[in-house]
GROMACS .gro file of C-alpha atoms in nm:
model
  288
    1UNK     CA    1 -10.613  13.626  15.592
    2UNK     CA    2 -10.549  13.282  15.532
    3UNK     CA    3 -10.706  13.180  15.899
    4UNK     CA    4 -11.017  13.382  15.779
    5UNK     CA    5 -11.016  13.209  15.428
    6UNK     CA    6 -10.989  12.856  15.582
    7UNK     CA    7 -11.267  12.922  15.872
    8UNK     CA    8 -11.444  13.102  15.600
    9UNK     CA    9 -11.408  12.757  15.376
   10UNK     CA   10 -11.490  12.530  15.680
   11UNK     CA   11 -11.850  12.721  15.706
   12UNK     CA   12 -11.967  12.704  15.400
   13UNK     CA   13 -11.873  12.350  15.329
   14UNK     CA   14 -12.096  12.336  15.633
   15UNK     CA   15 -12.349  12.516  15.476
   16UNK     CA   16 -12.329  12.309  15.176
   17UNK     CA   17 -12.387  11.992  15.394
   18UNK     CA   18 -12.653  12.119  15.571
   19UNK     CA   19 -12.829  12.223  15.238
   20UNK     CA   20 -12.745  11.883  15.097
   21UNK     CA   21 -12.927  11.733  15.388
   22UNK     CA   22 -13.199  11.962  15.340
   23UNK     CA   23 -13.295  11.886  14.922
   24UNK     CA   24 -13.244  11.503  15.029
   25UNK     CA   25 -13.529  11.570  15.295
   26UNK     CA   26 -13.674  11.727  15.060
   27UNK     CA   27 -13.665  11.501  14.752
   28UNK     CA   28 -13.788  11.203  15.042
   29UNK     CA   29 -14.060  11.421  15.095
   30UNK     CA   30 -14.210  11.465  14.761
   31UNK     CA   31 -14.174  11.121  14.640
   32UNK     CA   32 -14.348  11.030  14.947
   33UNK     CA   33 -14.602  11.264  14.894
   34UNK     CA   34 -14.620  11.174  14.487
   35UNK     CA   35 -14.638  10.787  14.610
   36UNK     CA   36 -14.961  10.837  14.836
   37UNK     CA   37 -15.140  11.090  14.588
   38UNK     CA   38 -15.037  10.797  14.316
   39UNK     CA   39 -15.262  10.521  14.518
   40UNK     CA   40 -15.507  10.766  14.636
   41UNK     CA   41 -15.613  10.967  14.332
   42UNK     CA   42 -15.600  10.696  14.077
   43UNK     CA   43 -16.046  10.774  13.975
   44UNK     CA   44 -16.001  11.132  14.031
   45UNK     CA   45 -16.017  11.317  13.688
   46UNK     CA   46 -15.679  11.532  13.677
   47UNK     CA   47 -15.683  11.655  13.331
   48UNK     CA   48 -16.002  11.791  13.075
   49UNK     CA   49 -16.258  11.563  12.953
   50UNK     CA   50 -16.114  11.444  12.539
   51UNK     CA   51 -16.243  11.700  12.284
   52UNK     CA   52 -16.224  11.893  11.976
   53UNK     CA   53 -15.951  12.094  12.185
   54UNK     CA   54 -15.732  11.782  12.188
   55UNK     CA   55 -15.704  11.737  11.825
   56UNK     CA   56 -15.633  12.084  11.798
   57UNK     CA   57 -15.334  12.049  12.002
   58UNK     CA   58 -15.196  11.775  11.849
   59UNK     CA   59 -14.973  12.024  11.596
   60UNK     CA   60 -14.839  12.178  11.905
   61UNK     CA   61 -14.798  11.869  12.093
   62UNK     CA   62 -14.615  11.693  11.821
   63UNK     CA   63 -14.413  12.014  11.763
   64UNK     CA   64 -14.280  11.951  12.110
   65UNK     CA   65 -14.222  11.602  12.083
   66UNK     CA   66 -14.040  11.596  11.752
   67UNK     CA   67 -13.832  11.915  11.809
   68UNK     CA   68 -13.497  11.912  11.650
   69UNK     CA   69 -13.353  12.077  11.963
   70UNK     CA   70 -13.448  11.733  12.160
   71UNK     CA   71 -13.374  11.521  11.914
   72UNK     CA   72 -13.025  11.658  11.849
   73UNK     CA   73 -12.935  11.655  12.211
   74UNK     CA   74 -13.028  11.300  12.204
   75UNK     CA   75 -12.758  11.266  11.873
   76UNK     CA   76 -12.508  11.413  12.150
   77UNK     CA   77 -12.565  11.201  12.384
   78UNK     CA   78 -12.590  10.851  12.125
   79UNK     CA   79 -12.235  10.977  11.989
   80UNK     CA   80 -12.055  11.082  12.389
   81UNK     CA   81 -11.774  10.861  12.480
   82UNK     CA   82 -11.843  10.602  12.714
   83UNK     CA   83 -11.824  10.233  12.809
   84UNK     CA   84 -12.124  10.145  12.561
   85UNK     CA   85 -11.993  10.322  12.273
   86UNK     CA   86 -11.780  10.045  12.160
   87UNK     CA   87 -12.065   9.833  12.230
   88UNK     CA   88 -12.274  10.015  12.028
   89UNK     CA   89 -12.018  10.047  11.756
   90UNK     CA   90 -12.031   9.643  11.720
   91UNK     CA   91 -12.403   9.620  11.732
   92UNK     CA   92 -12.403   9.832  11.381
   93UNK     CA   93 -12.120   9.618  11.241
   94UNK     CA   94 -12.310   9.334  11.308
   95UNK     CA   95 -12.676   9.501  11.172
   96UNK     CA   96 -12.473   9.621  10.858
   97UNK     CA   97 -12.330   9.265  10.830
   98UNK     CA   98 -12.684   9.075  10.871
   99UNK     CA   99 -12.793   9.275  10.560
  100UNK     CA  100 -12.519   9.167  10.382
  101UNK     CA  101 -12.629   8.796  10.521
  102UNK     CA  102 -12.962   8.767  10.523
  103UNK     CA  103 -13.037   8.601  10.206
  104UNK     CA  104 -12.780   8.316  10.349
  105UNK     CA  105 -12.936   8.310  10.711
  106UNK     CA  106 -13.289   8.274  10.574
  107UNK     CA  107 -13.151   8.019  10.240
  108UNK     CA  108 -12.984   7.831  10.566
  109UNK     CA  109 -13.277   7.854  10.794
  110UNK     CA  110 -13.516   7.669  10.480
  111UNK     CA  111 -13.270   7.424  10.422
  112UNK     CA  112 -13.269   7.276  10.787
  113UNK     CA  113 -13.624   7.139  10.688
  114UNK     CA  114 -13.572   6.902  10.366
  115UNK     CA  115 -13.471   6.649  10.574
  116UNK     CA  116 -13.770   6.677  10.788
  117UNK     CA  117 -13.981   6.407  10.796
  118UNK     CA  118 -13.751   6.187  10.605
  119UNK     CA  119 -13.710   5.861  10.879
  120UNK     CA  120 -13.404   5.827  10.756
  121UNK     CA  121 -13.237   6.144  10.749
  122UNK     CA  122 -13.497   6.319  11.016
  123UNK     CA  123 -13.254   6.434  11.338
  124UNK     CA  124 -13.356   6.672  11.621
  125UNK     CA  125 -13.049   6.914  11.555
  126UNK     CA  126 -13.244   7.039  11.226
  127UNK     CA  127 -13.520   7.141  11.458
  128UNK     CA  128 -13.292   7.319  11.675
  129UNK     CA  129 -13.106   7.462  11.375
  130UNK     CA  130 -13.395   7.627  11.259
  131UNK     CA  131 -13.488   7.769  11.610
  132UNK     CA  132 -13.139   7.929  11.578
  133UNK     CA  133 -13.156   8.080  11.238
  134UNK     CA  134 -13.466   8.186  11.344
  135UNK     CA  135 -13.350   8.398  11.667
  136UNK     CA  136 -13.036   8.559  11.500
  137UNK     CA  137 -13.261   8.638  11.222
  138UNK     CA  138 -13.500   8.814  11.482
  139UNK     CA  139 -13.244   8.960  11.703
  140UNK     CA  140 -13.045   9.189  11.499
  141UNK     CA  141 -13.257   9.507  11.513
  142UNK     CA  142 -13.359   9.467  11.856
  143UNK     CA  143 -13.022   9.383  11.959
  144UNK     CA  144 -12.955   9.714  11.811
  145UNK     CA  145 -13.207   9.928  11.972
  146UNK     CA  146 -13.126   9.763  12.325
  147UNK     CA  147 -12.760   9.851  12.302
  148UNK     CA  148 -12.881  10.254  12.124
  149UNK     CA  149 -13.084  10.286  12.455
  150UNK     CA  150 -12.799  10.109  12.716
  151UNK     CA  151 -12.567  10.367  12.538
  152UNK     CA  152 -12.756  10.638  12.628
  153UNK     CA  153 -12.834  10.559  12.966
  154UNK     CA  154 -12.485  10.554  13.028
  155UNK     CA  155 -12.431  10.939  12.971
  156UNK     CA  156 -12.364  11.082  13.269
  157UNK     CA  157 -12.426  11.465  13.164
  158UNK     CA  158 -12.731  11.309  12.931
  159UNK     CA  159 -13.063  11.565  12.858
  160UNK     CA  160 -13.394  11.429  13.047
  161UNK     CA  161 -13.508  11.338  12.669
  162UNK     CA  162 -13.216  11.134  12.586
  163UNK     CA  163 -13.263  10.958  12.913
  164UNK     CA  164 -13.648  10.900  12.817
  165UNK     CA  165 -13.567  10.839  12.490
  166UNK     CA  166 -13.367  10.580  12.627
  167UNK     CA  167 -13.596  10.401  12.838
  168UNK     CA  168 -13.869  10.422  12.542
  169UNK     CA  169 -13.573  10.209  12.321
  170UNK     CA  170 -13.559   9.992  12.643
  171UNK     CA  171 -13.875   9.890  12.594
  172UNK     CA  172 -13.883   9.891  12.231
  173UNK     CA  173 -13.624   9.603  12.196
  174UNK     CA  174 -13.777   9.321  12.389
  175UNK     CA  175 -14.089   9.392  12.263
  176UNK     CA  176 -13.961   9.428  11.894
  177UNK     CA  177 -13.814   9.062  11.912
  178UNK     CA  178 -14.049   8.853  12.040
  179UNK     CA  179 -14.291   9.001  11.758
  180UNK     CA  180 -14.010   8.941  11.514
  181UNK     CA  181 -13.918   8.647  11.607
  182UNK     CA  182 -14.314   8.471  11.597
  183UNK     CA  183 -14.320   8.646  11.264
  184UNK     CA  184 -14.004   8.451  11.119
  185UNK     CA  185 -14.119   8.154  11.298
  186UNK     CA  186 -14.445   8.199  11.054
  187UNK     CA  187 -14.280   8.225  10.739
  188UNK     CA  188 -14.346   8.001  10.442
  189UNK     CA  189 -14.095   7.676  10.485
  190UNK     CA  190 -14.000   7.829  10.809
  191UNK     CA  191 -13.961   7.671  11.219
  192UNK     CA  192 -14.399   7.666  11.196
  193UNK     CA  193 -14.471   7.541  10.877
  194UNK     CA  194 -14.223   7.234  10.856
  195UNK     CA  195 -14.077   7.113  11.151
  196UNK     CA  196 -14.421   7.186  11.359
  197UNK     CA  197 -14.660   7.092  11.048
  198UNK     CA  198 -14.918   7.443  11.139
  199UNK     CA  199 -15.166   7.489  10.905
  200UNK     CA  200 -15.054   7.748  10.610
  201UNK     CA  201 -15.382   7.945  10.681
  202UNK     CA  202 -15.290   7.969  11.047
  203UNK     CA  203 -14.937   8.069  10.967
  204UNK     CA  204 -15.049   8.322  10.708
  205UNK     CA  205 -15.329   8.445  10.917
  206UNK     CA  206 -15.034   8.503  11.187
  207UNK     CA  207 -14.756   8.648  10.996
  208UNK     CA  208 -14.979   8.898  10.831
  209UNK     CA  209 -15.154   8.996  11.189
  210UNK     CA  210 -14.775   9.023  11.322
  211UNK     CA  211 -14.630   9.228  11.089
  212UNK     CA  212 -14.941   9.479  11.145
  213UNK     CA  213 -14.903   9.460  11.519
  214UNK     CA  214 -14.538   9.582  11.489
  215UNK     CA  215 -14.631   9.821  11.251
  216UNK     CA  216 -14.930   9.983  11.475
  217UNK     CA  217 -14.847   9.894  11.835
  218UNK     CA  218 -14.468   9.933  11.855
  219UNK     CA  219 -14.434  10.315  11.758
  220UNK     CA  220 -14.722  10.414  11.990
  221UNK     CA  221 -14.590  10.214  12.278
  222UNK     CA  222 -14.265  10.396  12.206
  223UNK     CA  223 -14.433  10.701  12.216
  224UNK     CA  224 -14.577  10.685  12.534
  225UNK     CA  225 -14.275  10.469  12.725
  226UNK     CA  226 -14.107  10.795  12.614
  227UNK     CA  227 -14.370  11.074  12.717
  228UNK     CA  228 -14.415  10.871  13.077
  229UNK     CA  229 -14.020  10.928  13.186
  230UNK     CA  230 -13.968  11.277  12.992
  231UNK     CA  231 -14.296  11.450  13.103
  232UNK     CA  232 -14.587  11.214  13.311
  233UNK     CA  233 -14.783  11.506  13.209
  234UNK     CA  234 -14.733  11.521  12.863
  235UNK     CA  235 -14.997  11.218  12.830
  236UNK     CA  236 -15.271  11.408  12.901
  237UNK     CA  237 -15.191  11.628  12.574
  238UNK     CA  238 -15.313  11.516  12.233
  239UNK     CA  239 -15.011  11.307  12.198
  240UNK     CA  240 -15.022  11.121  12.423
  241UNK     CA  241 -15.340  11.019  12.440
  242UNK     CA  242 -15.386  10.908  12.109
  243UNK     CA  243 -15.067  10.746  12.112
  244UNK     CA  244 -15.249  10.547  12.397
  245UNK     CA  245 -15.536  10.460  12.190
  246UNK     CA  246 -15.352  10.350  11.927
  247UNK     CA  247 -15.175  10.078  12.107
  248UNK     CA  248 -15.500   9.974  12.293
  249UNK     CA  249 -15.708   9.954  11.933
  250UNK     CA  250 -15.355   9.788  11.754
  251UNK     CA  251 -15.389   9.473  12.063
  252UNK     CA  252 -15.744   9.507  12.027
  253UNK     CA  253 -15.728   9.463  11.628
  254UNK     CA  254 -15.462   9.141  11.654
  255UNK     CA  255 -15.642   8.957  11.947
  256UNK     CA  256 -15.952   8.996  11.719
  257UNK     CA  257 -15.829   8.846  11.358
  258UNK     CA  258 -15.579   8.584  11.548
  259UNK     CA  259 -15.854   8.429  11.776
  260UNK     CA  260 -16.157   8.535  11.574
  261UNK     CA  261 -16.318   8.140  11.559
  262UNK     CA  262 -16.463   8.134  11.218
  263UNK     CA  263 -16.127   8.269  10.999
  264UNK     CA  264 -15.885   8.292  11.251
  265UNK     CA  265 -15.552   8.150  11.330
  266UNK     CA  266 -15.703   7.840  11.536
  267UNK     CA  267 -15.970   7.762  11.214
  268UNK     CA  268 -15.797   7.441  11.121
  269UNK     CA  269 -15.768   7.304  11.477
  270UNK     CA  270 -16.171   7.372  11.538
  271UNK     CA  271 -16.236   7.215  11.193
  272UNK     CA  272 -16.061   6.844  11.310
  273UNK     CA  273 -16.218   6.863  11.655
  274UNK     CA  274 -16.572   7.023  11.624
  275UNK     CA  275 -16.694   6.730  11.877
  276UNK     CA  276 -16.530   6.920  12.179
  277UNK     CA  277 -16.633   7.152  12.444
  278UNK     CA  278 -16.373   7.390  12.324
  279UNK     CA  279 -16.501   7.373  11.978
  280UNK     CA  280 -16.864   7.435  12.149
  281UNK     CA  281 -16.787   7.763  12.381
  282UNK     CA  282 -16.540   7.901  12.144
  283UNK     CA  283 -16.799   8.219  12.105
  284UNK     CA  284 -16.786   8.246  12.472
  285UNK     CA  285 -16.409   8.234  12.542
  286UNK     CA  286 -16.305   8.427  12.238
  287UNK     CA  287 -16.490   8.703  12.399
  288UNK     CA  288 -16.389   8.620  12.723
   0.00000   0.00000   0.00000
C-alpha cells in the first residue's frame, strides 16, 4: 500500500507539472494574443457610443466602485503584517507630527527671506533653506500615500482591488507633490515671491490655478489609475469615463488660466517686453 501510495504520489506530482506547464502556455498565449489585439484594434469602437444610458449607470457603476465589501478588504490588506507596516507606521507618526509643526515649518520657511536682498546679510544657504522648508512642507502627504500604496503591494494574499487600489496611490503620490510643492513655492513671502522676485499676480494667478488642479485632476486620475489595473473594462462604464473627462477638462481648465496671455500667469513678463516676437505670437503659441 505504501508502494501504491508513493507511485500514486509520483503521478500526480507529474500531473501537476504537466498542468503547470500547460496554464504557463497558456497565460504566454493570451498576453500574446491581448498584446497584438492592443496595437491592432486601437480605432476600432469596442464599447457603445456615450449616451443618456451612461449617466444612468453611473449609480450602479459607483455602487461597484465604492462598495464597502472592496473597500474593507483593502482595510485588511493596509493593516496585514508585513515588511512595510512599520514603514507605514512611521509615515503617520511623521504626518501626525507635521500637523503639530506646521505653523513652525512655514514661520521658518518665511523667515529664510528677511535677509534677502540685504548685501550684507544676503547668503545662498537662505535660498536653499527655503527650497528645503519648502519640500518637507510638500512631502508629507504624499510621502504618506506612497508608503499606504508600497504597503499594500506588499500583501502577498492581497484582493485584486487592494492591489489596484494600490497602484492608483502609486500614482497619486508623485503626482500629489510636485503640485504641492509649486503651490508652496507660490505662497505669499514664500521660495517665488522673495528669493526669485515673481510677480504677486503671477504667483497668485498660480497658487489659486494649483490648488484647483489638485482639487479636480488628482481624484479623477485616481479613479481611473484604479479602474485600469482592477477592471480595464470598467472604463467604458459611466465611471470611468467621466472620471476621464474630468481629468482631461481639469488640464484643460489650468493650461488655459496659467498661460491665457492677457490675465495669465506670464502677464507681467509680456507687459516689460511687448517689443519681442514672443510678446507678438503669444495668440499663436498659447494655442499651440
Amino acid at each position: 500500500l505504501l508502494d501504491k501510495a508513493v507511485a500514486t504520489g509520483r503521478d500526480y506530482s507529474a500531473a501537476l507539472g504537466e498542468l503547470d506547464f500547460a496554464l504557463t502556455h497558456l497565460q504566454e498565449t493570451v498576453e500574446s494574443y491581448d498584446e497584438y489585439l492592443s496595437e491592432r484594434l486601437l480605432w476600432v469602437r469596442s464599447v457603445r457610443q456615450p449616451g443618456l444610458h451612461t449617466l444612468q449607470s453611473i449609480p450602479a457603476d459607483l455602487s461597484y466602485l465604492l462598495s464597502p465589501k472592496h473597500w474593507l478588504g483593502v482595510l485588511v490588506d493596509l493593516t496585514s503584517p508585513g515588511i512595510a507596516l512599520p514603514v507605514l507606521i512611521l509615515a503617520v507618526f511623521l504626518a501626525v507630527l507635521y500637523l503639530l509643526k506646521r505653523r513652525g515649518l512655514t514661520r521658518r520657511l518665511l523667515a529664510t527671506g528677511r535677509e534677502v536682498g540685504r548685501p550684507l546679510t544676503d547668503r545662498l544657504h537662505y535660498t536653499l533653506q527655503a527650497i528645503l522648508y519648502s519640500v518637507i512642507i510638500a512631502a508629507v502627504w504624499p510621502l504618506l500615500i506612497a508608503v499606504t500604496g508600497w504597503q499594500l503591494t506588499q500583501t502577498l494574499d492581497a484582493t485584486d482591488f487592494s492591489r489596484a487600489v494600490s497602484m492608483g496611490l502609486l500614482w497619486l503620490a508623485p503626482t500629489y507633490f510636485f503640485l504641492r510643492l509649486f503651490h508652496v513655492i507660490c505662497i505669499k513671502g514664500g521660495v517665488a515671491e522673495v528669493h526669485f522676485r515673481w510677480s504677486r499676480h503671477s504667483l497668485t494667478k498660480l497658487q489659486r490655478e494649483f490648488a484647483r488642479l489638485m482639487m479636480i485632476y488628482l481624484p479623477a486620475g485616481f479613479v481611473v489609475v484604479t479602474l485600469v489595473h482592477f477592471d480595464a473594462a470598467a472604463l467604458a462604464g459611466a465611471v470611468g469615463r467621466v472620471a476621464i473627462i474630468v481629468a482631461q477638462v481639469g488640464l484643460a481648465m489650468f493650461f488655459y488660466h496659467v498661460f491665457e496671455p492677457n490675465n495669465g500667469a506670464l502677464k507681467w513678463y509680456f507687459t516689460r517686453r511687448k517689443h519681442t516676437v514672443l510678446y507678438r505670437l503669444r495668440h499663436l503659441w498659447f494655442v499651440l
